[in-house]
CSV table of C-alpha atoms and ligand atoms in Angstrom, one decimal:
chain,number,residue,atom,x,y,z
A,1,UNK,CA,60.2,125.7,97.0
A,2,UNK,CA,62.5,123.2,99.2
A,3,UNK,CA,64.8,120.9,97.5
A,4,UNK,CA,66.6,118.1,98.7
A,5,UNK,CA,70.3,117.0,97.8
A,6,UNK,CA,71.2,113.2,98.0
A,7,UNK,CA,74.7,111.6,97.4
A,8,UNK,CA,75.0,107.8,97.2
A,9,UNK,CA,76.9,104.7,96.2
A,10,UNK,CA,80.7,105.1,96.5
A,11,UNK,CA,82.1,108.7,96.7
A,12,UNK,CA,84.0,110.1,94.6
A,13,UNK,CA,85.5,113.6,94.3
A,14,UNK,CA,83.7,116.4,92.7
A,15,UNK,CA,80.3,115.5,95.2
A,16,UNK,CA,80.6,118.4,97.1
A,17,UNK,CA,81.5,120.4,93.9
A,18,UNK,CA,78.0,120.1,92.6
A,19,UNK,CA,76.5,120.1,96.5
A,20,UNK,CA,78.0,123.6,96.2
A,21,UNK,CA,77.1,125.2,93.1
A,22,UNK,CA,73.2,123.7,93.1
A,23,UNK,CA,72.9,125.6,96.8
A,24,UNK,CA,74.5,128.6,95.5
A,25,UNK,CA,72.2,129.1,92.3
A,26,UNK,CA,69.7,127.6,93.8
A,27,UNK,CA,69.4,130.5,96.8
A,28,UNK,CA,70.9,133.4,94.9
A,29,UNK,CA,69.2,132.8,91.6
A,30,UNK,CA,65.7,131.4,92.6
A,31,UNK,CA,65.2,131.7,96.1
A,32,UNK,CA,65.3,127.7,96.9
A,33,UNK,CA,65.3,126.0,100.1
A,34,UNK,CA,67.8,122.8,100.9
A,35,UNK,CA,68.3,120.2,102.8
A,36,UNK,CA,70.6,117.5,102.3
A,37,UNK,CA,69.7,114.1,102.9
A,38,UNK,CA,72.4,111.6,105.3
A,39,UNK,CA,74.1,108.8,104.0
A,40,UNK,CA,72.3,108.0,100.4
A,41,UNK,CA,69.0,106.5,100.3
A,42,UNK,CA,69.7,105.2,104.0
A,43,UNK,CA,68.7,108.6,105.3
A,44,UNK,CA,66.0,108.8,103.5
A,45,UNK,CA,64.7,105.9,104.2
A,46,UNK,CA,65.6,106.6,108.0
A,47,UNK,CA,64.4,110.3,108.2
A,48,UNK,CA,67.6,111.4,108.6
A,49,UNK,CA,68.3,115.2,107.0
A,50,UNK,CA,70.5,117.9,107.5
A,51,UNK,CA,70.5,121.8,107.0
A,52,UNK,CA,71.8,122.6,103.8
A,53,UNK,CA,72.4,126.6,102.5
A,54,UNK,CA,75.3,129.1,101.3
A,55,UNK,CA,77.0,128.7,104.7
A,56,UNK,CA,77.5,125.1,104.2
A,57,UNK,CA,78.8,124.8,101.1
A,58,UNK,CA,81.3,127.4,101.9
A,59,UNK,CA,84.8,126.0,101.1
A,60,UNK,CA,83.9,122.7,100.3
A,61,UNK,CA,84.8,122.8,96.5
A,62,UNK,CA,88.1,121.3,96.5
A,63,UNK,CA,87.5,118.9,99.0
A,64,UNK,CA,86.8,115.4,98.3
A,65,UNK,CA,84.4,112.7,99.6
A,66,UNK,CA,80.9,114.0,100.5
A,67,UNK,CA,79.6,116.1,103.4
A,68,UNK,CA,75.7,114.5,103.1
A,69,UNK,CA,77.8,111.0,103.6
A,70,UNK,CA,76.9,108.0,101.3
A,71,UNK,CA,76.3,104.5,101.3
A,72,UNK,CA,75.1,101.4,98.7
A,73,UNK,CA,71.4,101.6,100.6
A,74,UNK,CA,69.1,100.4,97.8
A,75,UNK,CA,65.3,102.0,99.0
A,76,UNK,CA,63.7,98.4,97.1
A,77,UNK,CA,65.7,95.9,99.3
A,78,UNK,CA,63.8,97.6,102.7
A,79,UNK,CA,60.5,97.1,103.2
A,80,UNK,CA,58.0,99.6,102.6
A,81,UNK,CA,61.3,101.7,100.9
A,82,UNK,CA,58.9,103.7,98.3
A,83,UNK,CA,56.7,104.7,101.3
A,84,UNK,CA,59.2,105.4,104.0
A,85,UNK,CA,61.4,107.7,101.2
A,86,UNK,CA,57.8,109.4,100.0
A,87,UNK,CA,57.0,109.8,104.2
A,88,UNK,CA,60.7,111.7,104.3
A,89,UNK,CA,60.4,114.0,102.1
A,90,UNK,CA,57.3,114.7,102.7
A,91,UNK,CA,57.9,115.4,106.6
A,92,UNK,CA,60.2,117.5,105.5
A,93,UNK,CA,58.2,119.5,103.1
A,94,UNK,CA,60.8,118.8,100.3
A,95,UNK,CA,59.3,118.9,96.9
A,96,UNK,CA,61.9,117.9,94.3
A,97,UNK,CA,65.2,115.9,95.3
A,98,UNK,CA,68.7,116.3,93.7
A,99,UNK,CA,70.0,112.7,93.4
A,100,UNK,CA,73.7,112.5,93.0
A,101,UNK,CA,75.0,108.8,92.2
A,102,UNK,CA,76.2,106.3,89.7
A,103,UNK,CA,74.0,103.4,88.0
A,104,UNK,CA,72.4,101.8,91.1
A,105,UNK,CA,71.9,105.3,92.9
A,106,UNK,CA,69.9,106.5,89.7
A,107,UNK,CA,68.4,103.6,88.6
A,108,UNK,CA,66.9,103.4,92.2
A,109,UNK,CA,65.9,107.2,91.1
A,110,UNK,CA,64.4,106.4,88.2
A,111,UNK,CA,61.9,103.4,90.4
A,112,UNK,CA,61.0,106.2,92.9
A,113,UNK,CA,60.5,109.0,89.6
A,114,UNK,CA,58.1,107.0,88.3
A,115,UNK,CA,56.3,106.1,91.2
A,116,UNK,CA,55.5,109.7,91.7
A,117,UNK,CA,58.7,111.4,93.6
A,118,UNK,CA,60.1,114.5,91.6
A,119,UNK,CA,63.8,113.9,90.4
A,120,UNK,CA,66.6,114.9,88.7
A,121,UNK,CA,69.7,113.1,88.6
A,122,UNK,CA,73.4,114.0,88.1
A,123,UNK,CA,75.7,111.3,87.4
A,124,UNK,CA,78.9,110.4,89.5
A,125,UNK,CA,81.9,107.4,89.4
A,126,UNK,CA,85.1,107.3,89.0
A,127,UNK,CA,84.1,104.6,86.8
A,128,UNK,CA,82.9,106.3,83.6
A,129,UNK,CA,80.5,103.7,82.9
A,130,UNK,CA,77.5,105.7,83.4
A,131,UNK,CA,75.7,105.2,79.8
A,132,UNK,CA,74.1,108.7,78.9
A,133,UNK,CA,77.0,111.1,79.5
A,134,UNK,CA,80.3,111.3,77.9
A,135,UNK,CA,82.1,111.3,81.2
A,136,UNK,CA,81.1,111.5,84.7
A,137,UNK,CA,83.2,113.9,87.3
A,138,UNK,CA,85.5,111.8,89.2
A,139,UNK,CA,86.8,109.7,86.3
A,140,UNK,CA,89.6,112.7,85.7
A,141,UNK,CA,90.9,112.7,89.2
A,142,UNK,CA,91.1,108.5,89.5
A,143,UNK,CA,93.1,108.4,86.1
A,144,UNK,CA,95.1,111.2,87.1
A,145,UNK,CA,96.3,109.4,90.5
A,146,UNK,CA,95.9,105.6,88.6
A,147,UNK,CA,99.0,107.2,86.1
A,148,UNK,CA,100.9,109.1,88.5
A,149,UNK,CA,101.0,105.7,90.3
A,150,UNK,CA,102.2,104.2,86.6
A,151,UNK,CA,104.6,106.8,86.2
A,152,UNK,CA,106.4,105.8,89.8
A,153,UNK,CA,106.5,101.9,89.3
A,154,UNK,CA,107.9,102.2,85.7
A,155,UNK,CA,111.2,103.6,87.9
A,156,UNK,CA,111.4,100.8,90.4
A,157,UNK,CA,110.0,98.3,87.7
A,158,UNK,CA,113.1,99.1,85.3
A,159,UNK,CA,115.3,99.2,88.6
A,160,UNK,CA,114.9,95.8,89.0
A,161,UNK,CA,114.1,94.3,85.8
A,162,UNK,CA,111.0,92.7,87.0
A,163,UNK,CA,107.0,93.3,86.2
A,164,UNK,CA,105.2,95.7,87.5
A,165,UNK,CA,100.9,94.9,88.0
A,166,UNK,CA,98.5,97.4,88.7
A,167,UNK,CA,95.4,96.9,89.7
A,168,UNK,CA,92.5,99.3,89.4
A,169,UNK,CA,89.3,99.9,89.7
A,170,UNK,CA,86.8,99.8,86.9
A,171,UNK,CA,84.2,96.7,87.8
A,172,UNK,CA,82.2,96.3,84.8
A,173,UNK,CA,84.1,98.6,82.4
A,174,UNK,CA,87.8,99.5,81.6
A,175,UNK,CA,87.9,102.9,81.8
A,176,UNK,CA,90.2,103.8,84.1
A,177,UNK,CA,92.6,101.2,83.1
A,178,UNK,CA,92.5,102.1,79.5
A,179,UNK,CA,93.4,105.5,79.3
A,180,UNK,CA,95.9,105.4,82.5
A,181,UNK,CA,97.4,102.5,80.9
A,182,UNK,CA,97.6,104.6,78.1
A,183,UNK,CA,98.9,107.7,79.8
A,184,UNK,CA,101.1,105.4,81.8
A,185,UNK,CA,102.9,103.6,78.5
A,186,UNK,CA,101.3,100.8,80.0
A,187,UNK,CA,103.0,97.6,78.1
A,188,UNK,CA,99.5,95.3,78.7
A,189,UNK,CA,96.6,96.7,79.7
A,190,UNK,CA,93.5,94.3,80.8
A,191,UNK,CA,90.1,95.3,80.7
A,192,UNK,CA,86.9,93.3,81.2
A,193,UNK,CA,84.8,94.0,78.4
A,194,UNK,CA,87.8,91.7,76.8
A,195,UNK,CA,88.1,88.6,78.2
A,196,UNK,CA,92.3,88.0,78.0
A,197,UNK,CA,94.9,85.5,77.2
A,198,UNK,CA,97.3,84.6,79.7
A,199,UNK,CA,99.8,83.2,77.1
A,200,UNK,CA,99.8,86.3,75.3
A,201,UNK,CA,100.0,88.5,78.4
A,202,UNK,CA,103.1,86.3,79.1
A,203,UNK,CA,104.6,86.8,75.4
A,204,UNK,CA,103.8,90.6,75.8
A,205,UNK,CA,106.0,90.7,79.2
A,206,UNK,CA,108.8,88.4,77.7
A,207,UNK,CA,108.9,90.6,74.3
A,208,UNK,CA,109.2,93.7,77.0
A,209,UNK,CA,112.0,92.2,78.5
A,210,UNK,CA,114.0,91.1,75.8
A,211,UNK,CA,114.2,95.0,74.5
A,212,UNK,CA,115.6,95.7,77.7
A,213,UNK,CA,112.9,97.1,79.6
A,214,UNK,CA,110.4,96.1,82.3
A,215,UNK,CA,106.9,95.0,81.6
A,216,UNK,CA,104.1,97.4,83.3
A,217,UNK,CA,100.8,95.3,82.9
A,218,UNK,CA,98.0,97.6,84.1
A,219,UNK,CA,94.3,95.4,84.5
A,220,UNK,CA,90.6,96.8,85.5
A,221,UNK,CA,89.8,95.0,89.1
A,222,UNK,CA,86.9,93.0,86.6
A,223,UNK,CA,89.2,91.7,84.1
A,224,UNK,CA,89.0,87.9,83.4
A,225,UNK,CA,91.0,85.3,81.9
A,226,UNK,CA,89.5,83.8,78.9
A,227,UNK,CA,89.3,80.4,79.8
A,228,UNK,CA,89.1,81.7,83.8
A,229,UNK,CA,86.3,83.2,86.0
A,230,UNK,CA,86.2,86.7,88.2
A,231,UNK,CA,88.2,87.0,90.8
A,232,UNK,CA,86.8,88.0,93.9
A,233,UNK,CA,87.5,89.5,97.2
A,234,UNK,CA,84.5,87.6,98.9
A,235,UNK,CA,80.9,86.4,98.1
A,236,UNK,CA,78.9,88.5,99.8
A,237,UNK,CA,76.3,90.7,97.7
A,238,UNK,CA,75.7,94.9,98.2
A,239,UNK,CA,71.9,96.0,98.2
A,240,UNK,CA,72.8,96.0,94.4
A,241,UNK,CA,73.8,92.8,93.9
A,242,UNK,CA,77.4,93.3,93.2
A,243,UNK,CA,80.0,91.6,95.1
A,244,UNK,CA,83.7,93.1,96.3
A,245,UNK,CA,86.4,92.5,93.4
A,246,UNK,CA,90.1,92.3,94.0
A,247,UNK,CA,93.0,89.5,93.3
A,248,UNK,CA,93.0,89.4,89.5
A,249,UNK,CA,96.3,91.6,90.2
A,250,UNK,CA,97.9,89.0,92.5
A,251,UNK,CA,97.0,86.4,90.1
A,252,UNK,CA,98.5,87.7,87.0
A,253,UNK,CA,101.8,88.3,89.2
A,254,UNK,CA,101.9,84.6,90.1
A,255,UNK,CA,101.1,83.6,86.6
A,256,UNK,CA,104.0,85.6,85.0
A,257,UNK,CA,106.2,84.6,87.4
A,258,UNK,CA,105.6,80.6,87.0
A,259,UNK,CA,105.3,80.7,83.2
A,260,UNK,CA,108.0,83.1,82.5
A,261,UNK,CA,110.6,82.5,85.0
A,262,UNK,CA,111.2,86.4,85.8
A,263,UNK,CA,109.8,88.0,89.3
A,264,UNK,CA,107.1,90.1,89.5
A,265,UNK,CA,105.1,92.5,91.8
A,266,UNK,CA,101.4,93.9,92.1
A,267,UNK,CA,100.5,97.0,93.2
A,268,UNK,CA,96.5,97.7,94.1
A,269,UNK,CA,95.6,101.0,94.1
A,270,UNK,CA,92.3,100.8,95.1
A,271,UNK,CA,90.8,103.4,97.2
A,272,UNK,CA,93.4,106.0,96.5
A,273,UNK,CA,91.7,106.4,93.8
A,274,UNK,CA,88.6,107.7,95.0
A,275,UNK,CA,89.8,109.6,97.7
A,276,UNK,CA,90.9,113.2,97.9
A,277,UNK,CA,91.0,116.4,96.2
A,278,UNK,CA,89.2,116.3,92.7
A,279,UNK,CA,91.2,117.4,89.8
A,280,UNK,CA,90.1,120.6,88.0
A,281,UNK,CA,88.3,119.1,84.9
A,282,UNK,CA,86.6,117.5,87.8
A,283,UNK,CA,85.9,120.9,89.4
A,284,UNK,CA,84.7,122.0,86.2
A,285,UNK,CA,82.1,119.2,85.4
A,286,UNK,CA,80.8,119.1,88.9
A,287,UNK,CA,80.4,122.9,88.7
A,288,UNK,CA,78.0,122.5,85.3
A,289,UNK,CA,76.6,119.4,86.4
A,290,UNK,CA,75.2,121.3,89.2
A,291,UNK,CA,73.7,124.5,88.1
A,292,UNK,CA,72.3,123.0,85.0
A,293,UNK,CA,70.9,120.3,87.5
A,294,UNK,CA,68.9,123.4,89.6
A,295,UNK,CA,67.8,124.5,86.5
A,296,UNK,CA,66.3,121.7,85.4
A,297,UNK,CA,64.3,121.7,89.0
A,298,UNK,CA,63.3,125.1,87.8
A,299,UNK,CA,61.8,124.5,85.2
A,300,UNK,CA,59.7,121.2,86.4
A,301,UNK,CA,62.2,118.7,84.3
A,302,UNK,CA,61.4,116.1,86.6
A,303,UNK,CA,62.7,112.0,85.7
A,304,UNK,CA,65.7,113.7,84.0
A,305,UNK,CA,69.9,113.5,84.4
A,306,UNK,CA,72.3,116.4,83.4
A,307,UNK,CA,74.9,114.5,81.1
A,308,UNK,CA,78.0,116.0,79.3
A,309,UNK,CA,77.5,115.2,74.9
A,310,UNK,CA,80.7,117.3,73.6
A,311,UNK,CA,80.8,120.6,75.4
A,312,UNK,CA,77.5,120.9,76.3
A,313,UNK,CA,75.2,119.7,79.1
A,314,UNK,CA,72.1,118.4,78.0
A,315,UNK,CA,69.2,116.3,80.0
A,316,UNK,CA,68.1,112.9,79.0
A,317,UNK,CA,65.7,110.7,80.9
A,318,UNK,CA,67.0,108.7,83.8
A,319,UNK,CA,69.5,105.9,83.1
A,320,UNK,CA,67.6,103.0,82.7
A,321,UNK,CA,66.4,101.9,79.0
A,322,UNK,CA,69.5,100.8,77.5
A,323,UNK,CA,72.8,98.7,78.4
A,324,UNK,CA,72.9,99.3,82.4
A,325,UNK,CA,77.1,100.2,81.9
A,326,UNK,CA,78.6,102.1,79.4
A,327,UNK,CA,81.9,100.0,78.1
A,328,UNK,CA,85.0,100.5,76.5
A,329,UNK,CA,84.1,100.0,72.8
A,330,UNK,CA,86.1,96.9,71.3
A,331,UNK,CA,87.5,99.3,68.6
A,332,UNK,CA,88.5,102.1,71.0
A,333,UNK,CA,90.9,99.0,72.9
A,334,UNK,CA,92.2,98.1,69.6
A,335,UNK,CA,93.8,101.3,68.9
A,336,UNK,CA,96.4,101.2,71.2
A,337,UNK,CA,97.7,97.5,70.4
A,338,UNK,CA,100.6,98.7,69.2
A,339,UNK,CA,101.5,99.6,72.6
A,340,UNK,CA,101.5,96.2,73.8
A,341,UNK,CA,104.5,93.6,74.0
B,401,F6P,O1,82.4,103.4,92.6
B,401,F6P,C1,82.6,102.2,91.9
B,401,F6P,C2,83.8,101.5,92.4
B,401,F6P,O2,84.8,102.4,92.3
B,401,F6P,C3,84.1,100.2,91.7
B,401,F6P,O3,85.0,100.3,90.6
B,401,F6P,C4,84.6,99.3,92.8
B,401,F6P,O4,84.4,98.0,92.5
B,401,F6P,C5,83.8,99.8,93.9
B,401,F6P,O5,83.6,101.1,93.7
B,401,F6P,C6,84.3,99.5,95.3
B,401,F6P,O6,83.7,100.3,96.3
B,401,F6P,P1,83.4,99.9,97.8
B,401,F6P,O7,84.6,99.3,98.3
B,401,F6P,O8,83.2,101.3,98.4
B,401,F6P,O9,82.2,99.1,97.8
């Protein structure tokens, strides 16, 4: 049997972490061929493969990014896409792919599963908002780096007496922000599944101040002003539809400053947060992820994704028949009000 291995969307680290362990049970425990695919869907689409075995994956565990490469290629925006992936693999004599991604990379999957290509996913983001699993690898690194980042402005912040805004990722969902805010003693932390209020940010940093420390307001790249709109970094649309976020970070700093008198300063972490060596829980997911991923190619579990429920990974069908995003639960956020201000 030959499988294939496909990373797409944006990295994040743990990818090679579950490259490496479905080649190594893969060859010593069943005697599978591998090949990785290039770049995400763009390499299948273009033909483009590379050798994949035990020699490869040698050493790679720690190391972030992806060695297969990745990109936001959606197969359906190309023409001919379901024909020219089928041709691939096919070319190739590649008889099941491994398809590592987030919610575009497997809901492309899941269009490709059902139109006859055998599949199995394994879910990846920093993000967290892959519905299905209970966390995705990559989540523990970004939070890890989003509150060590926290834990170094709250010094200059308090230094200066002024606010400190951090900006991170988390597009549809909060994740991220929410529990490195929380880790971070975050004074205000923005999310977008909750649409805020400017005036009570502004109350929140002035209470902050008047107990003689400095506000830290940490807010999700999507988080929106009530009365407002999303910030963006420009208009132009992935393969997915989504466009580049950015700003809202700036734009709180300006706000606070004009409506409370008292200077403030953003700090966007973007990218940092995705780069780099994945943290061990992240090492540890990827690890599971990707054996129990070979061994659902084993046994024929095709149009399925490994997710973590508890301690145990378990296989559901492809993301797809819910919610698209799996958000921060309104009571979840409410829970640590008493943090804020
Ligand atoms: O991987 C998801 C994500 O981290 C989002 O939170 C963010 O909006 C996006 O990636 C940015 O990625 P890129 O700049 O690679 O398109």
């Amino acid at each position: 049997m030959k499988v294939g291995v496909l990373t797409g969307g944006g990295d994040c680290p743990g990818l090679n972490a579950v490259i490496r362990s479905v080649v190594r049970k893969g060859v010593q425990e069943y005697g599978i061929e591998f090949v990785g695919v290039r770049d995400g869907w763009l390499g299948a689409l273009q033909g483009r493969m590379t050798p994949l075995d035990i020699s490869t994956v040698r050493g790679i565990l720690p190391r972030g990014g992806t060695i297969l490469g990745s990109s936001r290629t959606n197969p359906f925006q190309h023409e001919d896409g379901f024909r020219r992936v089928r041709d691939t693999l096919a070319a190739h004599r590649v008889d099941a792919l491994v398809v590592i991604g987030g919610e575009d990379t497997l809901g492309a999957a899941r269009e490709l599963s059902r139109q006859g290509i055998a599949m199995v996913g394994v879910p990846k983001t920093i993000d967290n908002d892959v519905p299905g699993t209970d966390y995705t690898f990559g989540f523990d690194t970004a939070v890890g780096i989003a509150t060590e980042a926290i834990d170094r402005l709250h010094t200059t912040a308090e230094s200066h007496m002024r606010t400190l805004v951090v900006e991170v990722m988390g597009r549809h969902s909060g994740w991220i922000a929410l529990h490195a805010g929380v880790a971070g003693g975050a004074n205000v932390i923005l999310i977008p599944e909750q649409p805020f209020d400017i005036d009570q940010v502004c109350g929140w940093v002035r209470n902050r101040f008047r107990t003689q420390y400095a506000p830290i307001v940490v807010a999700a790249e999507g988080a929106v002003p009530k009365d407002g709109h999303l910030i963006l970094k420009d208009r132009q649309l992935d393969e997915y539809g989504h466009v580049r976020l950015s700003g809202i970070g700036e734009w709180l700093a300006r706000e606070i400053e004009t409506r409370t008198g008292t200077e403030a300063r953003t700090t966007v972490l973007g990218h940092v947060q995705r780069g780099g060596t994945p943290s061990a829980f992240d090492r540890w997911l990827a690890t599971r992820f990707g054996l129990h991923a070979i061994d659902a190619v084993r046994d024929g579990h095709y149009g399925t994704m490994v997710a973590l429920r508890g301690t145990r990974i378990v296989r559901v069908p492809l993301i797809g028949t819910g919610p698209k995003t799996k958000v921060v639960d309104p009571s979840l956020y409410d829970e640590f009000g008493v943090f804020f201000g």
